[in-house]
XYZ file of C-alpha atoms in Angstrom:
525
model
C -24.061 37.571 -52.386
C -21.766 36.073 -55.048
C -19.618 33.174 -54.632
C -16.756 35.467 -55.323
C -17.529 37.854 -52.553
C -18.118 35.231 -49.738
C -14.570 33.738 -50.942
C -13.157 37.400 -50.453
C -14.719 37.337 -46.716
C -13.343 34.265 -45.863
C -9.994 34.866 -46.824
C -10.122 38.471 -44.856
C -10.978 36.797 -41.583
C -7.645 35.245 -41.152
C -6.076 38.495 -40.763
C -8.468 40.338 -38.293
C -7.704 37.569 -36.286
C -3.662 37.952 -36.513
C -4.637 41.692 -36.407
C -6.014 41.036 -32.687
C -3.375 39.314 -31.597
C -1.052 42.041 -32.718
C -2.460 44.428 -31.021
C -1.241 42.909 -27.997
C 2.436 42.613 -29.061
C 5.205 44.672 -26.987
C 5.890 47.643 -29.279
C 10.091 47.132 -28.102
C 11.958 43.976 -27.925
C 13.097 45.261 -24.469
C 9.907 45.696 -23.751
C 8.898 41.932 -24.848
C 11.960 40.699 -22.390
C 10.753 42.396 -19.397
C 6.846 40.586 -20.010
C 8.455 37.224 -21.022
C 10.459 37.524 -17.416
C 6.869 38.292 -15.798
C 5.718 35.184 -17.250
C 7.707 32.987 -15.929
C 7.820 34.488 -12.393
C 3.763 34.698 -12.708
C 2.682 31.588 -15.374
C 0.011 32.937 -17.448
C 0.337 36.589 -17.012
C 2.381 36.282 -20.521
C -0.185 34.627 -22.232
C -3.164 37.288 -21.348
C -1.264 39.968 -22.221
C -0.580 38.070 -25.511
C -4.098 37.592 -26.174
C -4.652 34.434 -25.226
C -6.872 35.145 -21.897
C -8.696 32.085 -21.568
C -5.645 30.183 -22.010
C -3.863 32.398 -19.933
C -6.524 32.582 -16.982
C -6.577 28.920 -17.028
C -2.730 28.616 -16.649
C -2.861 31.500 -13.833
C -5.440 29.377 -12.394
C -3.640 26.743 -11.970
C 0.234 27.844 -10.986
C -1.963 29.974 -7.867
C -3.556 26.733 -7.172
C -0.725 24.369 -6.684
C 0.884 27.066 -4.651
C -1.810 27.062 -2.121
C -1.795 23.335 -2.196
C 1.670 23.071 -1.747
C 1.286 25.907 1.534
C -1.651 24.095 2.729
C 0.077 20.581 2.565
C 3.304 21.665 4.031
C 1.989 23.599 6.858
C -0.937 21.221 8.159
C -0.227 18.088 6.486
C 3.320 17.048 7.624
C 2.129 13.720 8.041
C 0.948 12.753 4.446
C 4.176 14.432 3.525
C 6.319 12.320 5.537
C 4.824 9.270 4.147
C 4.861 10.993 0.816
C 8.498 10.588 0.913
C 9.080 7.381 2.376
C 7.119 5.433 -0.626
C 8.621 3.983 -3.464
C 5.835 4.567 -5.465
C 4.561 7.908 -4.923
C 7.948 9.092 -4.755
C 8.216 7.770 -8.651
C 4.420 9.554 -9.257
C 6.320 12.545 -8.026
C 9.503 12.694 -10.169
C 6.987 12.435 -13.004
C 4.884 15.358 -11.683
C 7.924 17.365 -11.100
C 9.584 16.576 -15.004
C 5.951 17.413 -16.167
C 6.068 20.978 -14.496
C 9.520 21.902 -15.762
C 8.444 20.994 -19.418
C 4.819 22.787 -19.261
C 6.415 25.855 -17.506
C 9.707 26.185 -20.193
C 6.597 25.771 -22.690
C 4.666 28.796 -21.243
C 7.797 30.852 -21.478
C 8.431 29.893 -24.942
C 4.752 30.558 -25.899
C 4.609 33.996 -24.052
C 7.371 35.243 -25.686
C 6.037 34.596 -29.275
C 2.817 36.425 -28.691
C 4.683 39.089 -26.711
C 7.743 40.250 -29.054
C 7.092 42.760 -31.818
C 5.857 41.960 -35.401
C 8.682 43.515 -36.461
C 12.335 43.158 -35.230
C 16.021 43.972 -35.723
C 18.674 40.858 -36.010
C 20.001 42.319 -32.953
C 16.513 42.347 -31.235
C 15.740 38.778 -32.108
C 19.001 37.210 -30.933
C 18.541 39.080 -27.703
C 14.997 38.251 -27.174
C 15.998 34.298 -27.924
C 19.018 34.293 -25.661
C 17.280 35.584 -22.973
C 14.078 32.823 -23.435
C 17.284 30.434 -23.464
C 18.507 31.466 -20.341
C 15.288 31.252 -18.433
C 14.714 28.004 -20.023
C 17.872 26.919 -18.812
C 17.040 28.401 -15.370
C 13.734 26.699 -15.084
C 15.457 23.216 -16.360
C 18.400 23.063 -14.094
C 16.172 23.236 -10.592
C 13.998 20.907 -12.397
C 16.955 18.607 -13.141
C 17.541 18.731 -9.639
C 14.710 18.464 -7.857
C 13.696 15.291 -10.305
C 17.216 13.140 -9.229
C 16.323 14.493 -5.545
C 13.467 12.967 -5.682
C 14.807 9.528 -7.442
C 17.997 9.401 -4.637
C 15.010 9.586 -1.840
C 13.634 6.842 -4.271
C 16.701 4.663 -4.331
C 17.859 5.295 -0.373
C 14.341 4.001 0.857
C 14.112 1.104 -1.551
C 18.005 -0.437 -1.087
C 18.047 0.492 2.902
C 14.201 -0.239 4.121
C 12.452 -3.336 3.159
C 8.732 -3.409 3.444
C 7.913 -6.305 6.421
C 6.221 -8.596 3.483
C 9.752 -8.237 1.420
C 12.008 -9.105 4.947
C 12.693 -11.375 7.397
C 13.479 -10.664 10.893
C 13.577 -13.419 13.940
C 12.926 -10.623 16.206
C 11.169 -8.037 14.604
C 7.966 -6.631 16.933
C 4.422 -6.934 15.207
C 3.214 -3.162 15.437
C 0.242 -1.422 14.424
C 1.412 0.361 11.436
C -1.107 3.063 11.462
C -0.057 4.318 15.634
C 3.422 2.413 16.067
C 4.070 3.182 19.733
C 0.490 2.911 20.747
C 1.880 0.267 23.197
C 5.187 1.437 22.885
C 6.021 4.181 25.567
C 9.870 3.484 24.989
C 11.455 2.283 21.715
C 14.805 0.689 22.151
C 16.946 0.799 18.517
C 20.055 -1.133 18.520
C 22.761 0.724 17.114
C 25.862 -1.296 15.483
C 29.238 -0.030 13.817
C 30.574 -2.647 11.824
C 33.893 -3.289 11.011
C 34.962 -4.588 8.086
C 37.771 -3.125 6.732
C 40.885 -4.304 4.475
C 42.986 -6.655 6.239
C 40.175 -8.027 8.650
C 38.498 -11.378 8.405
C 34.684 -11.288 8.635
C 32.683 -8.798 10.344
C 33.451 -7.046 13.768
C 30.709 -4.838 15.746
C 33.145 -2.658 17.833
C 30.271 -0.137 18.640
C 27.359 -1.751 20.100
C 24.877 1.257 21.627
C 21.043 1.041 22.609
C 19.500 4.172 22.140
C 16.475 4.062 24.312
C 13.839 6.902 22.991
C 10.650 7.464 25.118
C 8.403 7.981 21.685
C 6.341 10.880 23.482
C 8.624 13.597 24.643
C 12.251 12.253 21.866
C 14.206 11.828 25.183
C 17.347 9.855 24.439
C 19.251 7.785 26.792
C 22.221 6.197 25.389
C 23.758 3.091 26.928
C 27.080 2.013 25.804
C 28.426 -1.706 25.640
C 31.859 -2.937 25.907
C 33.458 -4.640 23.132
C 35.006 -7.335 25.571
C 32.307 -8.301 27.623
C 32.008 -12.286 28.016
C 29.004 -14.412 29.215
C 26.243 -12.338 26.744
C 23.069 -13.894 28.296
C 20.464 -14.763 26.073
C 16.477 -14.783 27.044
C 15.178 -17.963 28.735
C 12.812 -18.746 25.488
C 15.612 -18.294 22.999
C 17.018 -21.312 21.246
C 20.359 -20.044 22.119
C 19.679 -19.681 25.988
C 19.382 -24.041 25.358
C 23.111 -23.953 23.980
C 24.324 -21.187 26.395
C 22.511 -21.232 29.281
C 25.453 -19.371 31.551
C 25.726 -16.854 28.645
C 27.842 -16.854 25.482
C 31.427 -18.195 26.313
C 33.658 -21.526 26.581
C 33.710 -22.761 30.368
C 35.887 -25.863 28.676
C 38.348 -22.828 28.263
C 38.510 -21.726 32.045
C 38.009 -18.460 33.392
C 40.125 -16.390 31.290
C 39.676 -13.802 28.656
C 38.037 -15.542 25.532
C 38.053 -12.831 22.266
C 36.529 -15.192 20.644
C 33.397 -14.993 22.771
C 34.093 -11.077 23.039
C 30.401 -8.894 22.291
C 32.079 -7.617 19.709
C 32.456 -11.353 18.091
C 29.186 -12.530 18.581
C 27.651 -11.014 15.058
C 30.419 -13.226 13.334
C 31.104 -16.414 15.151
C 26.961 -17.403 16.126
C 25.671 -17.401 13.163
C 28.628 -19.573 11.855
C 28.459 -22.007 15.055
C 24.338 -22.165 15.048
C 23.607 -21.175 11.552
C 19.300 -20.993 11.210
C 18.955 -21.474 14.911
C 16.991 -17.912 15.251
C 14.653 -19.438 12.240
C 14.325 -17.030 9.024
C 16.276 -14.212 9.066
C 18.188 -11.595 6.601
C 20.684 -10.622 9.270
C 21.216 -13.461 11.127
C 24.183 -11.639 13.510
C 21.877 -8.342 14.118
C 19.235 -10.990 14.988
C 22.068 -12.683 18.087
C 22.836 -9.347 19.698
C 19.436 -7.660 19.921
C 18.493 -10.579 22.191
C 22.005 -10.749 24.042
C 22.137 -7.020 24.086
C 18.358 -6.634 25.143
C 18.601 -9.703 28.074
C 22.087 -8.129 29.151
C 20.249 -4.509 29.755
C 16.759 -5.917 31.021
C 15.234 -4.632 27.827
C 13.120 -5.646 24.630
C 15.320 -4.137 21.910
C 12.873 -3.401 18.841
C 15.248 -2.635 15.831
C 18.715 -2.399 14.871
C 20.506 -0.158 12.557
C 23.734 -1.301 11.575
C 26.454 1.427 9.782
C 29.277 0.637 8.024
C 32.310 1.972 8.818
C 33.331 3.047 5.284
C 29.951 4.681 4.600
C 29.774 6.226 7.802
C 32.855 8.043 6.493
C 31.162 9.653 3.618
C 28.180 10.717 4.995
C 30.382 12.665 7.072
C 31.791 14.503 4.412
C 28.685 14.804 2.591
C 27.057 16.858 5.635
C 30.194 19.010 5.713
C 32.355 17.350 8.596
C 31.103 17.464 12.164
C 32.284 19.679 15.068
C 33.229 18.250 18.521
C 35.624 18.790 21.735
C 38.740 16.970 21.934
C 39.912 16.248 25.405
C 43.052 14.334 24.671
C 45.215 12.614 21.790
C 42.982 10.354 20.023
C 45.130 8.128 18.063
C 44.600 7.544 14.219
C 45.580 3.843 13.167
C 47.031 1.305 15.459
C 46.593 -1.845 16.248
C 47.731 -4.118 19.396
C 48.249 -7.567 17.181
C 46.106 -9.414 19.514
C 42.069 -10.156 18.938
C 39.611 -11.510 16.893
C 40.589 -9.439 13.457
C 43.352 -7.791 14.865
C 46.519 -7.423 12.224
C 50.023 -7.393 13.022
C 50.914 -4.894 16.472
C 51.449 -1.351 14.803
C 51.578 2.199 16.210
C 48.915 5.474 14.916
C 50.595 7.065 12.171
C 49.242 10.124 13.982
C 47.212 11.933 16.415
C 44.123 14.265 16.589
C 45.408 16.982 18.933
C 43.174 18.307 21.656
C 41.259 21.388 21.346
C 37.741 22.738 21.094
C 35.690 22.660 18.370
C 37.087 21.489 16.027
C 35.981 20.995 12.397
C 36.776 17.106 11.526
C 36.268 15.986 7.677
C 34.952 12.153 7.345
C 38.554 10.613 7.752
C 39.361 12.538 11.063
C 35.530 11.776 12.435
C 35.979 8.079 11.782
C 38.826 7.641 13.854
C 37.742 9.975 16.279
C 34.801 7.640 17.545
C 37.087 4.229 16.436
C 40.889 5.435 17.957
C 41.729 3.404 20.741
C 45.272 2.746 20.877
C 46.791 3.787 24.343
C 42.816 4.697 25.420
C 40.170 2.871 27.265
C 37.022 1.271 26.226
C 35.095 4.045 27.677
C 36.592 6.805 26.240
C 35.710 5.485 22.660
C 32.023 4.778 23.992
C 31.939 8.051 25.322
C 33.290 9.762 22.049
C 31.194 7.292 19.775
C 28.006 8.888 21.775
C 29.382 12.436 21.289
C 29.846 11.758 17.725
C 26.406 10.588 17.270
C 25.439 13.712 19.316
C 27.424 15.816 16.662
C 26.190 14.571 13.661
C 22.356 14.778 14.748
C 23.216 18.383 15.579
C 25.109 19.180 12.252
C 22.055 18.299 10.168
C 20.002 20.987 9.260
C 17.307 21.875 6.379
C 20.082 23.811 4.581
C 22.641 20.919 4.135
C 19.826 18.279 3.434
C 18.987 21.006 0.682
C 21.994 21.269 -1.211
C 23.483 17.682 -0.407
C 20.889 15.050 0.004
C 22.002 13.566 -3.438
C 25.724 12.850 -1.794
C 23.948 11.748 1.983
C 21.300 9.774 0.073
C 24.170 8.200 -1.678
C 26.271 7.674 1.449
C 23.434 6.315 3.031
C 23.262 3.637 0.747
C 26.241 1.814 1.675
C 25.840 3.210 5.520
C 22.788 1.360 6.785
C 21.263 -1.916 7.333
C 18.203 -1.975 9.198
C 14.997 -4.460 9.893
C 13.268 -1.457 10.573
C 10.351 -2.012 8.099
C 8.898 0.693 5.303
C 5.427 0.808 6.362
C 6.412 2.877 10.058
C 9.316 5.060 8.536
C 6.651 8.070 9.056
C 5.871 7.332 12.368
C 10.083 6.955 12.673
C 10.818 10.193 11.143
C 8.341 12.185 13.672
C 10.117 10.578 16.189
C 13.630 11.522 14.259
C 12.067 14.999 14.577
C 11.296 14.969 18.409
C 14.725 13.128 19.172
C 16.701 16.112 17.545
C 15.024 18.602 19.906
C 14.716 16.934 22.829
C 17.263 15.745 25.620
C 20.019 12.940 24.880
C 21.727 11.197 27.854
C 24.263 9.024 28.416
C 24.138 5.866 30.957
C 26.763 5.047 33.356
C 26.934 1.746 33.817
C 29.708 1.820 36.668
C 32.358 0.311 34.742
C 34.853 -0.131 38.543
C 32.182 -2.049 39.927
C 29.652 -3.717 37.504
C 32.932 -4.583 34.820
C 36.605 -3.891 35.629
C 37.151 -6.699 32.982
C 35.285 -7.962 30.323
C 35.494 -11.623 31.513
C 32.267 -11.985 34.035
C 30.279 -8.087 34.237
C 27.504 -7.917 36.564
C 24.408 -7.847 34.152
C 22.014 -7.740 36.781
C 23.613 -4.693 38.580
C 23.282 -2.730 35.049
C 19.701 -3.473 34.689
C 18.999 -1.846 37.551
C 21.152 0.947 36.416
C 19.444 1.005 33.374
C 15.892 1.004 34.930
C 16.679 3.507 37.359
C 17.653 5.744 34.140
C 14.882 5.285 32.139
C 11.873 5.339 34.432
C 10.021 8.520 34.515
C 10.605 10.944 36.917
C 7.990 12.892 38.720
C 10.030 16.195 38.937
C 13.117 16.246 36.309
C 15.975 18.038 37.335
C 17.985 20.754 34.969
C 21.352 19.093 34.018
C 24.448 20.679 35.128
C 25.089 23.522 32.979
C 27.472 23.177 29.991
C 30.745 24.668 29.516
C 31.065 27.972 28.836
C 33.127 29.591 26.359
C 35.175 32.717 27.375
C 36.662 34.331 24.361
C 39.513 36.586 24.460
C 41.848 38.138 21.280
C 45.223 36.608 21.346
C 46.839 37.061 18.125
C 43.445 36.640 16.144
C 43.022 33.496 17.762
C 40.042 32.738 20.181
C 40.375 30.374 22.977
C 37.849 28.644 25.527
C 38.581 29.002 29.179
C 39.084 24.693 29.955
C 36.643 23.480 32.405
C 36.738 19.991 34.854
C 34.126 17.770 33.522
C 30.942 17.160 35.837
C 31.087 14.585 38.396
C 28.592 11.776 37.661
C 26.693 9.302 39.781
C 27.209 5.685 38.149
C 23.704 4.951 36.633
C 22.860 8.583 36.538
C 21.466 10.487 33.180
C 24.890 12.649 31.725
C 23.688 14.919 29.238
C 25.542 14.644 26.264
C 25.856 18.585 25.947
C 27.976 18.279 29.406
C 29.510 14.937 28.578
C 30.868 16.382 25.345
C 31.957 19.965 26.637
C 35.123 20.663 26.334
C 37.236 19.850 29.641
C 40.725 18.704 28.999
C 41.045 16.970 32.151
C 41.108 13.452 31.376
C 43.816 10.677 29.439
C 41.442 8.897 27.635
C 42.201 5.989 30.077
């Protein structure tokens, strides 16, 4: 063969090759659009009808594959997931993963569309065959977008809220075994504190002080509810602070009269600046003071605290959409009597949330819901902090944390403080789980007798309360049934036929579905 002839075969085989792949080329630029849309709903498909099957096969192969994974994992893995999203790291590994997957599927869409469109096409043809790969494109990037800062806002809430226990200190933090949590646990007590810190007030104020007491089998919740007044906070017989206060935390050089300054609702503030270190090494030295006052004063071993602020408390609120509750009476919005620790001048509420049931209430209208207390009692705002609680753990559901996690992620930034390490935030969120489908209670601690003031309560008569509440029982008894709703057409309004609220025994389980029925019965006094 001459040299002139094997130069002629070599430059033919070039084009039976780009005469293969044209064989495979829509004949319509319609056509083209509809198999570029295939593509991308079924990665690979494009490219093996383009004449690429290997590569095509290969990236079939795969897409198939990671969505049997992804079933698999989700529906018998739960736990790797949860702990999946509670790790800094792996939850970086997965943004990655997830940026990767956007780019390589955009590029199969881009690729499938030049082997699929005609040799051959009209201006017209081309621009509409490019506009549409631009809007998939688009459609693939924006989801991708998403998901990716999703992922990074999980990222950022467990890294600024959760510590690991090698990156805190706590002087009352249980050891655990981080692998089975509440092994030895058949009860986990979580201190929860509202902090108030607002414009106008000094320091820091914990007007809501609540144990919720969770038995970590069944997600039963009982609730117990502390008054912001109470004197004489005991302190447990090995505690440093038990040596300075041994007849709990007040002034007896001061008499027997109200002392705000040695109010509950004090003690985060003033300890730490009268004893400061005395607890040893700490990041929240006030938390630290009331889960061993709180704890001694209820007979129990309170394991974490989770402290919200105020202002973020607020916003995550509004970023879940508002809540929905039953107001009994006028709960008063602002207002302030001019007399205790960070109290301002004596003003009246600039307003009033009216009674009615369910209503809708935005961030602003929620957070003086559970705070107004102007004209009320100290139990009404317990009982409507607890109801509020209930409300938001009720409002949650996978659709909001879908299409707002960014905003509650970001909320929860500047909501929570917690000693509650990173290494059992699986084993919490499980728990989280159970909690939201199980039953939540509320303790009555017999204000009348146990404390009609807040200057000497009867600790010991509330830890039997409390124990009484919390032990098992061998037969558990149906709570009273909730309010009903009766609706009737009245000038395309509805209304709810008004019911008394249940009668309950002081120290007795209320569930919070009765306690926060609608009955507008009561003052709020």
């Amino acid at each position: 063969m001459s040299r002139s002839t094997r130069a002629a075969g070599r430059r033919s085989a070039p084009r039976a090759t780009r005469s293969r792949h044209r064989t495979h080329r829509a004949r319509t630029a319609s056509k083209a659009i509809g198999l570029t849309l295939l593509s991308a709903l079924v990665p690979g498909s494009g490219l093996m009808m383009g004449g690429r099957k290997k590569l095509g096969a290969f990236v079939l192969t795969i897409s198939i594959g990671l969505l049997v994974l992804g079933a698999y994992v989700g529906l018998t893995r739960r736990d790797s997931i949860l702990s999946f999203a509670v790790s800094p790291r792996q939850l970086l590994i997965a943004t990655a993963a997830v940026v990767g997957l956007g780019i390589c599927w955009i590029w199969v869409v881009v690729a499938s569309h030049k082997l699929l469109r005609p040799v051959s096409m009209t201006y017209t043809g081309r621009l509409a065959g490019s506009l549409f790969v631009g809007l998939l494109c688009f459609g693939i990037a924006v989801p991708t977008t998403v998901a990716a800062q999703t992922v990074m806002a999980q990222r950022d809430l467990v890294g600024s809220v959760f510590q690991s226990e090698g990156d805190s200190k706590s002087a009352t933090r249980p050891k655990v075994d981080k692998k089975d949590p509440w092994a030895k646990t058949p009860r986990l007590n979580l201190l929860l504190l509202g902090a108030d810190d607002g414009v106008g007030r000094e320091g820091t104020r914990t007007d809501t002080v609540i144990v919720a007491s969770i038995d970590t089998k069944t997600g039963d919740t009982s609730l117990i509810s502390l008054s912001r007044n109470w004197m004489r906070m005991p302190f447990p017989a090995d505690s440093p602070l038990h040596e300075v206060y041994p007849d709990g935390f007040w002034d007896p050089d001061l008499g027997n009269v109200e002392q705000p300054e040695f109010y509950l609702d004090a003690m985060y503030e003033n300890v730490p600046k009268l004893h400061p270190g005395i607890l040893g090494e700490t990041d929240n030295e006030g938390a630290d003071v009331l889960k061993l006052a709180v704890g001694e004063a209820l007979g129990l071993d309170i394991d974490y605290y989770m402290q919200v602020n105020l202002a973020g408390f607020r916003q995550i609120i509004d970023a879940v959409g508002g809540i929905t509750v039953n107001v009994n009476y006028k709960v008063p919005i602002g207002g302030d009597y001019g007399a205790g620790p960070g109290s301002n001048s004596h003003k009246k509420p600039s307003g009033y949330i009216e009674p009615g049931p369910d209503q809708k209430l935005d961030g602003y209208h929620a957070l003086w819901f559970a705070r107004g207390r102007y004209g009320l009692s100290d139990p009404s705002r317990q009982e409507r902090q607890r109801c509020t609680i209930h409300a938001l753990v009720n409002s949650v559901n996978p659709a909001t944390l879908v299409t707002k996690y960014q905003q509650i992620a970001s909320a929860g930034k500047q909501l929570l403080r917690t000693d509650i390490p990173q290494e059992i935030l699986p084993a919490f969120i499980e728990l989280g789980l159970k909690v939201k489908n199980a039953n939540v209670s509320n303790v009555d601690l017999d204000k009348s007798k146990n404390f009609p003031t807040g200057k000497n309560p009867d600790y010991e008569a509330m830890q039997a309360l409390v124990q009484k509440a919390i032990s098992p029982k061998a037969k558990p008894t149906a709570s009273a049934p909730s309010a009903t709703t009766t609706k009737k057409p009245t000038s395309g309004a509805t209304t709810r036929k008004p019911s008394s609220k249940p009668t309950v025994t002081p120290g007795a389980a209320e569930n919070l579905n009765d306690a926060c029925a609608y009955h507008p019965t009561g003052s709020g006094n």
